[in-house]
GROMACS .gro file of C-alpha atoms in nm:
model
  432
    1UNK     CA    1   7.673   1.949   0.748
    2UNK     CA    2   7.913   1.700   0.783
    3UNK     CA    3   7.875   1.320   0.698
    4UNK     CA    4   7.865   1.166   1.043
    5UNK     CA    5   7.582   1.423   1.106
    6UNK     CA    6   7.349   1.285   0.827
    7UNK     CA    7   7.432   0.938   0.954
    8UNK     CA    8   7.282   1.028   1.312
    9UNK     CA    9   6.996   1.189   1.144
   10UNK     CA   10   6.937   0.854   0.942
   11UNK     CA   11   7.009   0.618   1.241
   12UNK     CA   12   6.751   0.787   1.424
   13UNK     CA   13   6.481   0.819   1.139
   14UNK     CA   14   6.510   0.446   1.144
   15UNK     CA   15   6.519   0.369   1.477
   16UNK     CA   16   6.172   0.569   1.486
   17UNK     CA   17   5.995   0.394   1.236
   18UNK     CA   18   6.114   0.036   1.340
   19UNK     CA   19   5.952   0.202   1.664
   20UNK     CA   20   5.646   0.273   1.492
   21UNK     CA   21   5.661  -0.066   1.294
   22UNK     CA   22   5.677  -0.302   1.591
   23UNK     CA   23   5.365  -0.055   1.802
   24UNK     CA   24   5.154  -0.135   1.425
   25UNK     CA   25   5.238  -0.510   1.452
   26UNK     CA   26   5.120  -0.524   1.841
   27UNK     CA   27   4.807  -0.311   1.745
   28UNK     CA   28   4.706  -0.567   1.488
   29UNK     CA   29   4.758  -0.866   1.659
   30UNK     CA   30   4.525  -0.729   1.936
   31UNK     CA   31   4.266  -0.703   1.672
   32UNK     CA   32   4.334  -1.060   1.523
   33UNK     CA   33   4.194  -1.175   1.856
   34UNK     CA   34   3.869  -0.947   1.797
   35UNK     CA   35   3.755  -0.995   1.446
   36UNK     CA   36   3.607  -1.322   1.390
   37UNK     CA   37   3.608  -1.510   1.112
   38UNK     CA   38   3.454  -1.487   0.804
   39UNK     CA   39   3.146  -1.706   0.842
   40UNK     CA   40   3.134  -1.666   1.252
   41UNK     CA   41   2.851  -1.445   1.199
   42UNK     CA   42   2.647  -1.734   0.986
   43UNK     CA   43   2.498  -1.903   1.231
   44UNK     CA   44   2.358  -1.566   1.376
   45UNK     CA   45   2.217  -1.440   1.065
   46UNK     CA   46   2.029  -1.789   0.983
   47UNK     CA   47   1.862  -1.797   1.305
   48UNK     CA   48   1.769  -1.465   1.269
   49UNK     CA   49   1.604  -1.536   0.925
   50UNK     CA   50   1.447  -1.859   1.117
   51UNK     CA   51   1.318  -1.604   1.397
   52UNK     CA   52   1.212  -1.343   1.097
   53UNK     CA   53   1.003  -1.620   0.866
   54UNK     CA   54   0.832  -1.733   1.225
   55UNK     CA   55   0.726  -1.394   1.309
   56UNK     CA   56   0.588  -1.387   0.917
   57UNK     CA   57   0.414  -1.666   0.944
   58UNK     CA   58   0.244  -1.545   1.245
   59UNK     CA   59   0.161  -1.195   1.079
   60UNK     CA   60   0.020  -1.395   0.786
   61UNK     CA   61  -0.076  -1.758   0.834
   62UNK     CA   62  -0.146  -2.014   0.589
   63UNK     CA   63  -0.152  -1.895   0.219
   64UNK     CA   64  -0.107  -1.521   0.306
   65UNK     CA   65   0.297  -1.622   0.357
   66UNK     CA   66   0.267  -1.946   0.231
   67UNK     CA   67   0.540  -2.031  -0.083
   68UNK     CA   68   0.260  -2.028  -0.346
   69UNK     CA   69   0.493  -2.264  -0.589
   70UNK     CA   70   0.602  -2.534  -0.359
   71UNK     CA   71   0.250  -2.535  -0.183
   72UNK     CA   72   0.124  -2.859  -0.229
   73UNK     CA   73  -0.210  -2.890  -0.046
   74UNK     CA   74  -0.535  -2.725  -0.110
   75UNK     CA   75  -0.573  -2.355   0.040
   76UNK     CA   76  -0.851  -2.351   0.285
   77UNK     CA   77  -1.027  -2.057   0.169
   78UNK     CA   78  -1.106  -1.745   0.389
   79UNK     CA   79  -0.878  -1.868   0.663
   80UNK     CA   80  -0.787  -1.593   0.861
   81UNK     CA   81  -1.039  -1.455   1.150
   82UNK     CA   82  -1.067  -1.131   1.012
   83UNK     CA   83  -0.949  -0.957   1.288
   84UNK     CA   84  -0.716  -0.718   1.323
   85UNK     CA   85  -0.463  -0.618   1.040
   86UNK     CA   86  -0.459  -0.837   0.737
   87UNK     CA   87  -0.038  -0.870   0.616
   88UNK     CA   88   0.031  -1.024   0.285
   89UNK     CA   89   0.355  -1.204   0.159
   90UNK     CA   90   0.548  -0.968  -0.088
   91UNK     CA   91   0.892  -1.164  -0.145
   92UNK     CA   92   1.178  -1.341  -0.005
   93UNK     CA   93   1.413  -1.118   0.187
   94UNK     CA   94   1.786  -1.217   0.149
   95UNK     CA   95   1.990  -1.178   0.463
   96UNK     CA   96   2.269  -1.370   0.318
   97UNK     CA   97   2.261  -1.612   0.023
   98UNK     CA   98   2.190  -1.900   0.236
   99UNK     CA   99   1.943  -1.723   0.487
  100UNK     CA  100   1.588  -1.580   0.360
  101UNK     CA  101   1.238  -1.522   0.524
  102UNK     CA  102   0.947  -1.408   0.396
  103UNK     CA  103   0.854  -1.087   0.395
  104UNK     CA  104   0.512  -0.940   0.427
  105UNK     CA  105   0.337  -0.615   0.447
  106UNK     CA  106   0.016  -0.473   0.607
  107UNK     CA  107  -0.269  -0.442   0.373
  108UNK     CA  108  -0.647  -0.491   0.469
  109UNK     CA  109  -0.671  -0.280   0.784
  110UNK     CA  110  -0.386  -0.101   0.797
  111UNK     CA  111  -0.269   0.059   0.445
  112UNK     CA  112  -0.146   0.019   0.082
  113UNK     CA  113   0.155  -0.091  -0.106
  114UNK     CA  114   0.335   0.151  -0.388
  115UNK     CA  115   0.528  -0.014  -0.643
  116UNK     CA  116   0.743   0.194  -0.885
  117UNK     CA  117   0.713  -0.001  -1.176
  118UNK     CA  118   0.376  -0.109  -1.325
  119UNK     CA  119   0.291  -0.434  -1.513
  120UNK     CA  120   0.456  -0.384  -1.777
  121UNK     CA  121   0.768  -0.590  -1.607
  122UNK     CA  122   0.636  -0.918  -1.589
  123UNK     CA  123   0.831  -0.910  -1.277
  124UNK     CA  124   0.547  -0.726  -1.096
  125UNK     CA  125   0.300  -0.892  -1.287
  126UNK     CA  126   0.365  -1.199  -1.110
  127UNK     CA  127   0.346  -1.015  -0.761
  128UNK     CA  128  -0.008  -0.844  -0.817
  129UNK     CA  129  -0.125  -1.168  -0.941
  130UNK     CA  130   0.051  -1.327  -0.591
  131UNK     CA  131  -0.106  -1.028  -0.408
  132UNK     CA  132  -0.460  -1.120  -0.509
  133UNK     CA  133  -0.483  -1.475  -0.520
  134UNK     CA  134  -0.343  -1.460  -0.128
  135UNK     CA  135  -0.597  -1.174  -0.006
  136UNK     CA  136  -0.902  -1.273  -0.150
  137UNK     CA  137  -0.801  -1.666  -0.041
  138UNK     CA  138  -0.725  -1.559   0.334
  139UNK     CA  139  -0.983  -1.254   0.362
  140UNK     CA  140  -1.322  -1.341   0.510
  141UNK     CA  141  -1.454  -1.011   0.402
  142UNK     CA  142  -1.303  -0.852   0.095
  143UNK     CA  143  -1.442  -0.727  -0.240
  144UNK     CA  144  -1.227  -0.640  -0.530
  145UNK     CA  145  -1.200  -0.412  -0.803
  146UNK     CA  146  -0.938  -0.471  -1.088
  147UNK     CA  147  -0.744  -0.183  -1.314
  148UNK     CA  148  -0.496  -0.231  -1.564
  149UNK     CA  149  -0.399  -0.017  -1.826
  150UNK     CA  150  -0.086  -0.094  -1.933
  151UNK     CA  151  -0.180  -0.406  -2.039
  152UNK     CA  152  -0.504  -0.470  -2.123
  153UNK     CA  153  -0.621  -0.637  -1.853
  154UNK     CA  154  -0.392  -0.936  -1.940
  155UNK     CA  155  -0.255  -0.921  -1.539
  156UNK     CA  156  -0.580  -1.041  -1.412
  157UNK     CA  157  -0.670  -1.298  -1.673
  158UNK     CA  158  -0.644  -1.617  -1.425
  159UNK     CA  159  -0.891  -1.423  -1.230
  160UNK     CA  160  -1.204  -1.459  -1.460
  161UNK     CA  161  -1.400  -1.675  -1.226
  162UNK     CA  162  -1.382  -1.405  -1.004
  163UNK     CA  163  -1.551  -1.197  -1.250
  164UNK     CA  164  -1.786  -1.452  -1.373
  165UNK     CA  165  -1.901  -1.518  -1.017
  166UNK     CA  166  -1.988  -1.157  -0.912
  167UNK     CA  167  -1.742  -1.070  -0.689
  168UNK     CA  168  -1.561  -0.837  -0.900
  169UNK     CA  169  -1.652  -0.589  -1.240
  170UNK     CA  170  -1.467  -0.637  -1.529
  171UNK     CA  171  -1.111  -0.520  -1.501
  172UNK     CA  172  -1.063  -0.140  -1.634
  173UNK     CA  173  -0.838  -0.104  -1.925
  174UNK     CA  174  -0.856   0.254  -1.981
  175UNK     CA  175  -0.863   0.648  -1.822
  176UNK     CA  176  -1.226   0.585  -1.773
  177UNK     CA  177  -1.240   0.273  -1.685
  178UNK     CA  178  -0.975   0.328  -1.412
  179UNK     CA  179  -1.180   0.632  -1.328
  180UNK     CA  180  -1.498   0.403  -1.297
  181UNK     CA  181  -1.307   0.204  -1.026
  182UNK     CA  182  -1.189   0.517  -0.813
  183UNK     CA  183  -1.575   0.586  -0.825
  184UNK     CA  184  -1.688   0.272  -0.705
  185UNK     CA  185  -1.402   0.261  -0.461
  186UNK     CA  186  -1.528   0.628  -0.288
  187UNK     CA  187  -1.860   0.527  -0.249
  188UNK     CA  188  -1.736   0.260  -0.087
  189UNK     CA  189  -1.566   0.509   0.163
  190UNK     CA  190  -1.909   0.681   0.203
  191UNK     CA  191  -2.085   0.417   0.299
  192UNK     CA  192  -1.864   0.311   0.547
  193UNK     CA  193  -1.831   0.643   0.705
  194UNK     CA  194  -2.210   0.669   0.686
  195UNK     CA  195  -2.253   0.358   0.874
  196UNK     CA  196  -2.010   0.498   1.150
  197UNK     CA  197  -2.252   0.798   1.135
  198UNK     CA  198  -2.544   0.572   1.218
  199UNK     CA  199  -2.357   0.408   1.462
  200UNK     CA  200  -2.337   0.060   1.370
  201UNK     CA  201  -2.107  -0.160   1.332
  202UNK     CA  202  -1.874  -0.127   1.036
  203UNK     CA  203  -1.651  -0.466   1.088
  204UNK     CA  204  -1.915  -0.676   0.968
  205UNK     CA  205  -1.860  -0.477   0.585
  206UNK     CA  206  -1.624  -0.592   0.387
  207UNK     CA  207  -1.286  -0.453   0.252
  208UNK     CA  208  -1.284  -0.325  -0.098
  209UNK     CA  209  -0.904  -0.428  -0.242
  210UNK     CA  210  -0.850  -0.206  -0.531
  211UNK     CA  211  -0.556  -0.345  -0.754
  212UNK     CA  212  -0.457  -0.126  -0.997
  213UNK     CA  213  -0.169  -0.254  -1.259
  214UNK     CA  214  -0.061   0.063  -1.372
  215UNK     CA  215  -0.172   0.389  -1.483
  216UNK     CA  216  -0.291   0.486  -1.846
  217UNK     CA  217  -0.066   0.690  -2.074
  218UNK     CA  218   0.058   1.083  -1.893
  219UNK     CA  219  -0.173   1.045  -1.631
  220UNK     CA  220  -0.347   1.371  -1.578
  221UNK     CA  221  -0.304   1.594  -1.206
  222UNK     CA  222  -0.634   1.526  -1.151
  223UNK     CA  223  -0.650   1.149  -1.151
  224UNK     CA  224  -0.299   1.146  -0.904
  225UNK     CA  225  -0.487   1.361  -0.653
  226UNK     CA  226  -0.783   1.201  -0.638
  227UNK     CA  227  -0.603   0.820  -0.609
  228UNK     CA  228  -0.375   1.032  -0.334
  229UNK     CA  229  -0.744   1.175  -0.170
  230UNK     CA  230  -0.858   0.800  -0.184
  231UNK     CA  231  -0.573   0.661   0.020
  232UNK     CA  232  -0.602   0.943   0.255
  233UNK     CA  233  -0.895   0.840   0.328
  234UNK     CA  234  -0.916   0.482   0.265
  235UNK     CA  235  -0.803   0.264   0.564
  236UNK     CA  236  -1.082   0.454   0.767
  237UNK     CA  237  -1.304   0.353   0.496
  238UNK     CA  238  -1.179  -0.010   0.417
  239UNK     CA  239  -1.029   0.041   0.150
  240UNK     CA  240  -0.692  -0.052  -0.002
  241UNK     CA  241  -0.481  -0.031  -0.253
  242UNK     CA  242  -0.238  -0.237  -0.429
  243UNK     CA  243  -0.055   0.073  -0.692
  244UNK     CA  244   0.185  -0.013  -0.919
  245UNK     CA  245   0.374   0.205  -1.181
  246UNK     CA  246   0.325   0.525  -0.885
  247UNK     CA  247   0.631   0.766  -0.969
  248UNK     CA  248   0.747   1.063  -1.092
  249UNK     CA  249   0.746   1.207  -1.435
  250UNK     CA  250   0.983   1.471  -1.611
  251UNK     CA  251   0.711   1.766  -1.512
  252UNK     CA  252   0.616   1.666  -1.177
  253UNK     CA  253   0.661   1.447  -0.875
  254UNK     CA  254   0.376   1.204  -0.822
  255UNK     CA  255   0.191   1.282  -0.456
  256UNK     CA  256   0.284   1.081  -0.147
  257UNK     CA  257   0.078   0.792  -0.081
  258UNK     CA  258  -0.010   0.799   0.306
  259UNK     CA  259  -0.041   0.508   0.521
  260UNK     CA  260   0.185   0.303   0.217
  261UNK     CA  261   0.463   0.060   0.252
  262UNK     CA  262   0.661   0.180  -0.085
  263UNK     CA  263   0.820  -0.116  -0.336
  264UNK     CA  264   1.095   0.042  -0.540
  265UNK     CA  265   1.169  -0.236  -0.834
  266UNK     CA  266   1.540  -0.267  -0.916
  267UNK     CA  267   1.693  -0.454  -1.215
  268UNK     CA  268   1.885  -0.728  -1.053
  269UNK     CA  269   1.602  -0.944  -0.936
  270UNK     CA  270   1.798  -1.019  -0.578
  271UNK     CA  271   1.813  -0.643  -0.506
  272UNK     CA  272   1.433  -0.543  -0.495
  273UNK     CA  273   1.363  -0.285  -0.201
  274UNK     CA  274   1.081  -0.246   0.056
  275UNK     CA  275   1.052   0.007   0.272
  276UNK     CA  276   1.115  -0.022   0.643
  277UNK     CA  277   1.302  -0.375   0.519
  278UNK     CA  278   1.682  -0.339   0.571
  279UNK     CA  279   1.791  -0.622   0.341
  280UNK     CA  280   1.727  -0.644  -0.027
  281UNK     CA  281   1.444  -0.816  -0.150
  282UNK     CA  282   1.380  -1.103  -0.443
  283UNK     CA  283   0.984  -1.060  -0.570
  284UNK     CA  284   0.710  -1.341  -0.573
  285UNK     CA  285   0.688  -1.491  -0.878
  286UNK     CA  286   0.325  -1.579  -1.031
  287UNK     CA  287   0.101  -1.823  -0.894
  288UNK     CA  288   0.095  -2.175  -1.031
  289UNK     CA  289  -0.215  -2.170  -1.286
  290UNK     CA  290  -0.354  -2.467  -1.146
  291UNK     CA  291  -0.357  -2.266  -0.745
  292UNK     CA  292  -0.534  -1.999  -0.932
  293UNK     CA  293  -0.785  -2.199  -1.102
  294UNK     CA  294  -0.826  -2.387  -0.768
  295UNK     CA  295  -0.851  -2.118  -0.553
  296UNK     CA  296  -1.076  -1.840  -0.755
  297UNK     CA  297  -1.302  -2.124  -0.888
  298UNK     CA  298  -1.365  -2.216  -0.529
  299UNK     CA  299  -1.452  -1.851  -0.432
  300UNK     CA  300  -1.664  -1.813  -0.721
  301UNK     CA  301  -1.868  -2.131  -0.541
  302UNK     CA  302  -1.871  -1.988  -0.174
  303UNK     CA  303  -2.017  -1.661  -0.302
  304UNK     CA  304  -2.247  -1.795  -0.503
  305UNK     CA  305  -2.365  -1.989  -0.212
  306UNK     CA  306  -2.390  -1.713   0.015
  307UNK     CA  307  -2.515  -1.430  -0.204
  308UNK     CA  308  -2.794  -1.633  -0.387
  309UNK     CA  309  -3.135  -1.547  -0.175
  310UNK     CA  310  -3.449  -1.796  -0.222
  311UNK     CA  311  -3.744  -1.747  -0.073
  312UNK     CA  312  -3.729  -1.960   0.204
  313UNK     CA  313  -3.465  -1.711   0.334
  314UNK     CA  314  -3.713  -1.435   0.343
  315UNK     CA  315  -3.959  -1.615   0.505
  316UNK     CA  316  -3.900  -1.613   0.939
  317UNK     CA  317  -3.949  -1.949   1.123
  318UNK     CA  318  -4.265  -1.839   1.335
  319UNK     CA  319  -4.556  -1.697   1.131
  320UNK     CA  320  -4.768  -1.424   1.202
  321UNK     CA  321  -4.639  -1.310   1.485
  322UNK     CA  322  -4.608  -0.961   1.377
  323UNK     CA  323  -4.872  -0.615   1.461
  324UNK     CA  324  -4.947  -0.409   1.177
  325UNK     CA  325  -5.019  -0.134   1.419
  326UNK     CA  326  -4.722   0.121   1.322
  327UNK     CA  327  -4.674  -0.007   0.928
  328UNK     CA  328  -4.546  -0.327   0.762
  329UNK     CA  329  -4.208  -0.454   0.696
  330UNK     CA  330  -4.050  -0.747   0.527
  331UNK     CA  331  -3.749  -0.863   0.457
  332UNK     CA  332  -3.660  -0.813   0.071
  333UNK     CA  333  -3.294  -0.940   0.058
  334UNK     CA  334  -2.957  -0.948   0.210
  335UNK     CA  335  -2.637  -0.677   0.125
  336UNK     CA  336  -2.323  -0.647   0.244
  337UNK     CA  337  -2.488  -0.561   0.623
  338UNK     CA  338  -2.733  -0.839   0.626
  339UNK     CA  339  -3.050  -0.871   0.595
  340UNK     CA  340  -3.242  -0.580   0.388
  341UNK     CA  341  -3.603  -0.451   0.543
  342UNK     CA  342  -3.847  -0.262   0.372
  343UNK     CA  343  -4.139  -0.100   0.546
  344UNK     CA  344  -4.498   0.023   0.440
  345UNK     CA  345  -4.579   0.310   0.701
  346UNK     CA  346  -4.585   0.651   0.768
  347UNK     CA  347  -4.276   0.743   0.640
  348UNK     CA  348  -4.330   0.512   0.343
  349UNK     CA  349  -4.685   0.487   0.260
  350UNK     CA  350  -4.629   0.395  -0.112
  351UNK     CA  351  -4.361   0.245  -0.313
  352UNK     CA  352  -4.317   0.286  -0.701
  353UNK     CA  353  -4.102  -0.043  -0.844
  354UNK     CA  354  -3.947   0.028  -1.198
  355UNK     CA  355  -3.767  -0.160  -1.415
  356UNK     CA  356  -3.658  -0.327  -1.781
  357UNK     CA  357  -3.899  -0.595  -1.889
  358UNK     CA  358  -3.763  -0.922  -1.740
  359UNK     CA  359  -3.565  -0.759  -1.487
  360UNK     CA  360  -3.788  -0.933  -1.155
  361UNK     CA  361  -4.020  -0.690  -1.096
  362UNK     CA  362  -4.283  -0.958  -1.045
  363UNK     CA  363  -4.057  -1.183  -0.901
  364UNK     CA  364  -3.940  -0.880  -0.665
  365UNK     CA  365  -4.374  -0.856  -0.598
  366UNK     CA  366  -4.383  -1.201  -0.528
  367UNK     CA  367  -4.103  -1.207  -0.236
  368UNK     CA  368  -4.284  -0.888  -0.097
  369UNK     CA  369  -4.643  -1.098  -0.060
  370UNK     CA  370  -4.527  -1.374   0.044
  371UNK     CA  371  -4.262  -1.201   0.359
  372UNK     CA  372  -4.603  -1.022   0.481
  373UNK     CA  373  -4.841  -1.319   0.400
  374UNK     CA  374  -4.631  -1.535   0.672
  375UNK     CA  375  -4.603  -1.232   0.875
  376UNK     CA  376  -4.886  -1.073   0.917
  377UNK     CA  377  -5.220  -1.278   0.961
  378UNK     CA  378  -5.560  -1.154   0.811
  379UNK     CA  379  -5.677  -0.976   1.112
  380UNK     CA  380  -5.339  -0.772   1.054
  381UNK     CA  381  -5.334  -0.742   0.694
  382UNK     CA  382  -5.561  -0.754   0.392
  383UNK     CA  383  -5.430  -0.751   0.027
  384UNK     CA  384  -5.587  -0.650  -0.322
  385UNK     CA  385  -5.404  -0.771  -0.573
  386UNK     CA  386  -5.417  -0.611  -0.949
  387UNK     CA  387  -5.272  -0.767  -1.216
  388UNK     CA  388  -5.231  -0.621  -1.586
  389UNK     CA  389  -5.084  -0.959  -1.732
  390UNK     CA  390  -5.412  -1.214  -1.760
  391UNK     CA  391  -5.434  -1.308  -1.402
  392UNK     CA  392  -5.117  -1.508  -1.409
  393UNK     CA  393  -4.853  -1.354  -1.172
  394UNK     CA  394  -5.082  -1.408  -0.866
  395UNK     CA  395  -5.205  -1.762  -0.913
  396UNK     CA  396  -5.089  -1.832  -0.588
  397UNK     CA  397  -5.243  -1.593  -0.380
  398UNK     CA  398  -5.600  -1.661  -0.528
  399UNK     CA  399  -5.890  -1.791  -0.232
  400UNK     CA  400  -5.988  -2.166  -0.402
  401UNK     CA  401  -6.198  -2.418  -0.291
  402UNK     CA  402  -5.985  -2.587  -0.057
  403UNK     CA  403  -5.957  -2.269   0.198
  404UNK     CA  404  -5.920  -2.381   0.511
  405UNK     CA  405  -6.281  -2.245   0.686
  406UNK     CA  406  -6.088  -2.048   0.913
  407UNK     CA  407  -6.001  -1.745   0.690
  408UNK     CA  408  -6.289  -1.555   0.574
  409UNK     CA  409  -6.257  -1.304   0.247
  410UNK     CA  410  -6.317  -0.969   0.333
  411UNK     CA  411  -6.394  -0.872  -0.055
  412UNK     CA  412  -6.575  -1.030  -0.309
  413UNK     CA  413  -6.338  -1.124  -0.613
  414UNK     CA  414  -6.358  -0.916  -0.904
  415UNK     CA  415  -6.301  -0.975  -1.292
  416UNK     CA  416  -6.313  -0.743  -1.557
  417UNK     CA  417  -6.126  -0.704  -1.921
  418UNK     CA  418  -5.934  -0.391  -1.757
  419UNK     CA  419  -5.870  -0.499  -1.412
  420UNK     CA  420  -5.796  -0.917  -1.442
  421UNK     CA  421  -5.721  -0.983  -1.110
  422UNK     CA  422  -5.833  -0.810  -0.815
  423UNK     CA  423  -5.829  -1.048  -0.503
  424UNK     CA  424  -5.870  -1.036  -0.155
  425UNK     CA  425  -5.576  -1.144   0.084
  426UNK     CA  426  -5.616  -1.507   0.222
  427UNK     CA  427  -5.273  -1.707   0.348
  428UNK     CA  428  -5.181  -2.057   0.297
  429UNK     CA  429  -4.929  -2.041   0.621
  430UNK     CA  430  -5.083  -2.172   0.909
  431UNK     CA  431  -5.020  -2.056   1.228
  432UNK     CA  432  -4.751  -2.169   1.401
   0.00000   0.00000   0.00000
């Protein structure tokens, strides 16, 4: 091949790729005008975190989105109306550096949250801690039960009032402890689905919240199905859990949690990951002590309130209004339903109280007399009263001079070394 050849052959190699050159150069330029720049986009994203932490704070008003650290006014307990699905703050989500919103799950109503890593990380610590103080704050209706076995209860310890006050057991630190819970927690489930059965109304019972901080040592096959069988079955039931340290081991993968929103705990604390949340995640940190203290301490009040019973709440506002023709009944007490009712009648002609020494059996007698004393008048009802203790647990049911002439004993009163008291029934309520 001669030289001039190779020099066409060159001439036109180049022409080509100063062809191809100049069609890359137009191609880009077009694009120039369709990229945007850099930050172009910012504005978007921060009004879309703006329009993300509004819908938040819809899902979960007040302290159930709320910033727990920066909060600085007093958390108006059991807030939310207690209808519908109950969300709860979880963490920040990042859409860029500058633009966050909070980010919150369904809980009471709805499901349960998974978390990969157990207490252990002080990390998740803090959350659980966040978790509770914001449910039982918002939740008109919620009971709780507390496990934590990886570290000795140590995740719940700004919680004691809660414990102190009744509305929780001590927190489970062990296999059967945590099994003790999971008990508790199923009955639960039974009694709402018996309630269903009897066809009343089952959103007037509360939610149980069952926390659990993390699982003892190797966990047995047994205990994962039946915490699995439980959240089956809980929402149904009202109840809902709050799992950390649920994953796999080296022998087995751990069961699928239904109706769960799943928290998978990374090491950099910016890149956390909820499910269903397309943008990494930075955890709630623990509560201020001072918003526990203020907020558990105030429960512990408002139960106490509503949960202690006196007599005058056994007692209705019209006396003796009631027939004795089918049985007797009286109100005894007040669960989780309302009011409790006893009855004395066909079904029930007897009843056989038991109990420790001390442990109200009189007291218990007492509330019984008096709720059919201002029920039932003496043309309704007439009493005998025995008592084995010297005559002194029915003082106030004994006829005295100052009867008013309008009641008439139908019984002559009898004493004796082996029966001390045996009285017949006169009222002091007059009728209304």
């Amino acid at each position: 091949m001669s030289w001039r050849t190779e020099l066409d052959r060159a001439s036109a190699a180049f022409r080509e790729a100063r062809s191809h050159l100049h069609r890359a150069e137009e191609l880009l330029a077009a694009k120039e005008t369709e990229i945007p720049p850099e930050d172009a986009t910012a504005d978007a994203q921060a009004d879309l975190a703006r329009q993300l932490g509004d819908r938040a704070a819809t899902l979960a008003p007040g302290v159930l989105s709320a910033d727990l650290v920066t909060l600085d006014s007093e958390v108006a307990l059991r807030s939310h109306p207690g209808v519908g699905t109950i969300y709860v703050r979880v963490g920040t989500g990042l859409v860029t550096p500058d633009a966050s919103f909070p980010v919150v799950v369904p809980m009471l109503g709805a499901g349960h949250l998974v978390i990969d890593a157990d207490a252990s990380d002080s990390r998740v610590s803090g959350l659980l801690q966040s978790i509770l103080l914001r449910t039982v704050a918002a939740a008109p209706k919620v009971t709780v039960a507390l496990a934590d076995c990886v570290a000795l209860g140590q995740t719940f310890t700004t919680a004691a009032p809660l414990i102190a006050g009744g509305l929780t057991g001590p927190t489970a630190t062990d296999g059967p402890g945590l099994e003790q819970v999971l008990a508790t927690a199923e009955a639960h489930v039974q009694s709402v689905q018996q309630a269903r059965n009897d066809s009343l109304d089952v959103s007037s019972m509360p939610f149980l919240l069952v926390v659990i901080a993390g699982l003892p040592p190797q966990p047995s096959r047994t205990l994962k199905g039946r915490i699995a069988a439980l959240a089956h079955a809980g929402p149904h039931g009202r109840v809902h859990l709050v799992l950390a340290g649920w994953r796999d081991d080296r022998h087995e993968p751990a069961p699928a949690i239904e109706h769960a929103t799943y928290l998978s705990v990374a090491a950099d604390d910016a890149a956390h990951r909820v499910s269903r949340i397309p943008v990494p995640v930075r955890l709630d940190p623990t509560p201020p002590p001072a918003l526990s203290k203020q907020v558990y301490q105030g429960l512990a009040r408002v139960h106490d309130r509503e949960t202690k019973v006196v007599i005058g709440d056994l007692i209705p506002a019209a006396h003796w209004q009631e027939s004795s023709v089918t049985g007797l009944s009286t109100v005894v007490g007040r669960d989780s339903r309302g009011e409790v009712t006893l009855s004395l009648d066909d079904a029930t002609p007897h009843w056989l109280i038991g109990g420790r020494t001390g442990g109200g059996k009189t007291v218990f007698l007492l509330d019984v007399l008096y709720g059919l004393a201002s029920r039932y008048s003496p043309r309704e009802l007439s009493m005998y009263l025995l008592d084995f203790k010297e005559g002194v647990s029915f003082t106030e049911f004994t006829p005295s001079p100052e009867t008013p002439a309008g009641f008439h004993r139908s019984a002559p009163s009898v004493w004796s070394p082996t029966v001390s008291t045996a009285t017949p029934y006169w009222s002091r309520f007059e009728p209304s």
